[in-house]
């Protein structure tokens, strides 16, 4: 069973995406980190590299490059798609992937 969001909020001033989950957890993602963790084939370097788990340290540690989210939309009932300010929009971020990507789950170092 997959945990699902009950709320998604993109703060374009703070450059933070906040997801509230149906089990009460609240995850906060820096925009730059989410962009760096884009799960699409192009960003992962080929289809063979797709489908792996998200890396929360990558999301946490990506330098803020000023990227923002122009728009976002739900994909069916299982994922989010972001329209980034750099023009990229190929990434489909499933709820499972987003949950794994929560930077609060990254270990030290
Ligand atoms: Zn991508």
Short mmCIF file of C-alpha atoms and ligand atoms in Angstrom, two decimals:
data_model
loop_
_atom_site.label_atom_id
_atom_site.label_comp_id
_atom_site.label_asym_id
_atom_site.label_seq_id
_atom_site.Cartn_x
_atom_site.Cartn_y
_atom_site.Cartn_z
CA UNK A 1 0.00 0.00 0.00
CA UNK A 2 1.37 3.37 -0.99
CA UNK A 3 1.15 6.44 1.18
CA UNK A 4 -0.61 9.27 -0.61
CA UNK A 5 -0.46 13.03 -0.24
CA UNK A 6 -3.33 14.93 1.28
CA UNK A 7 -1.80 18.27 0.33
CA UNK A 8 0.83 19.63 -2.05
CA UNK A 9 2.05 23.21 -1.86
CA UNK A 10 4.74 24.90 -3.94
CA UNK A 11 6.20 27.95 -2.19
CA UNK A 12 7.78 29.98 -4.98
CA UNK A 13 9.24 32.50 -2.54
CA UNK A 14 11.08 29.97 -0.40
CA UNK A 15 11.60 27.52 -3.29
CA UNK A 16 10.24 24.69 -1.17
CA UNK A 17 7.67 22.05 -2.13
CA UNK A 18 5.73 20.79 0.87
CA UNK A 19 3.83 17.52 0.76
CA UNK A 20 1.54 16.45 3.58
CA UNK A 21 0.98 12.67 3.59
CA UNK A 22 -2.07 10.71 4.67
CA UNK A 23 -0.10 9.20 7.58
CA UNK A 24 0.61 12.68 8.94
CA UNK A 25 4.21 13.04 7.77
CA UNK A 26 5.19 16.40 6.26
CA UNK A 27 8.00 16.40 3.69
CA UNK A 28 9.79 19.55 2.51
CA UNK A 29 11.79 19.49 -0.72
CA UNK A 30 14.03 22.26 -2.02
CA UNK A 31 13.08 22.92 -5.67
CA UNK A 32 16.69 22.52 -6.83
CA UNK A 33 16.94 19.14 -5.13
CA UNK A 34 13.72 17.89 -6.68
CA UNK A 35 14.91 19.03 -10.09
CA UNK A 36 18.27 17.29 -9.57
CA UNK A 37 16.45 14.07 -8.67
CA UNK A 38 14.26 14.16 -11.79
CA UNK A 39 13.46 10.50 -12.52
CA UNK A 40 13.10 10.79 -16.31
CA UNK A 41 15.31 8.85 -18.73
CA UNK A 42 17.06 11.97 -19.97
CA UNK A 43 18.13 13.08 -16.49
CA UNK A 44 19.04 9.57 -15.36
CA UNK A 45 21.22 9.00 -18.41
CA UNK A 46 19.12 6.39 -20.18
CA UNK A 47 16.21 4.05 -19.67
CA UNK A 48 18.45 1.42 -18.08
CA UNK A 49 19.02 3.76 -15.15
CA UNK A 50 15.37 4.51 -14.53
CA UNK A 51 13.23 2.97 -11.83
CA UNK A 52 15.73 3.06 -9.00
CA UNK A 53 14.94 4.51 -5.61
CA UNK A 54 15.22 8.22 -4.96
CA UNK A 55 18.31 9.54 -3.19
CA UNK A 56 17.28 11.86 -0.36
CA UNK A 57 20.86 13.12 0.08
CA UNK A 58 20.83 14.30 -3.53
CA UNK A 59 17.63 16.23 -2.86
CA UNK A 60 19.03 17.71 0.34
CA UNK A 61 22.46 18.64 -1.02
CA UNK A 62 21.69 20.04 -4.47
CA UNK A 63 22.89 23.66 -4.60
CA UNK A 64 20.12 26.20 -4.99
CA UNK A 65 20.41 27.33 -8.60
CA UNK A 66 17.33 29.53 -8.50
CA UNK A 67 15.14 27.07 -10.37
CA UNK A 68 11.45 27.33 -9.76
CA UNK A 69 8.28 25.45 -10.61
CA UNK A 70 6.15 27.17 -13.21
CA UNK A 71 3.35 24.65 -12.85
CA UNK A 72 2.61 21.21 -11.49
CA UNK A 73 -0.11 18.69 -12.12
CA UNK A 74 -1.25 15.33 -10.88
CA UNK A 75 -0.62 12.35 -13.15
CA UNK A 76 -3.51 9.99 -12.62
CA UNK A 77 -3.76 9.17 -8.93
CA UNK A 78 -0.16 8.10 -8.47
CA UNK A 79 2.29 10.85 -9.38
CA UNK A 80 3.14 14.51 -9.87
CA UNK A 81 4.62 16.19 -12.93
CA UNK A 82 6.49 19.49 -12.63
CA UNK A 83 6.98 22.17 -15.26
CA UNK A 84 10.36 23.62 -14.30
CA UNK A 85 11.51 27.12 -15.13
CA UNK A 86 14.33 25.65 -17.26
CA UNK A 87 11.70 24.22 -19.60
CA UNK A 88 12.03 20.60 -18.48
CA UNK A 89 8.85 18.66 -17.71
CA UNK A 90 9.53 15.03 -18.59
CA UNK A 91 9.85 13.72 -15.05
CA UNK A 92 6.99 11.76 -13.50
CA UNK A 93 7.48 11.72 -9.73
CA UNK A 94 5.45 8.90 -8.21
CA UNK A 95 4.23 9.17 -4.63
CA UNK A 96 6.62 6.35 -3.70
CA UNK A 97 9.56 8.16 -5.29
CA UNK A 98 8.70 11.43 -3.56
CA UNK A 99 8.36 9.69 -0.25
CA UNK A 100 11.81 8.12 -0.70
CA UNK A 101 13.25 11.48 -1.75
CA UNK A 102 12.28 13.26 1.48
CA UNK A 103 15.55 15.01 2.46
CA UNK A 104 14.74 14.37 6.14
CA UNK A 105 15.50 10.70 5.41
CA UNK A 106 19.06 11.43 4.28
CA UNK A 107 21.79 10.21 6.58
CA UNK A 108 24.58 12.42 7.88
CA UNK A 109 27.36 12.94 5.35
ZN1 LIG B 1 14.28 14.83 -16.27
#
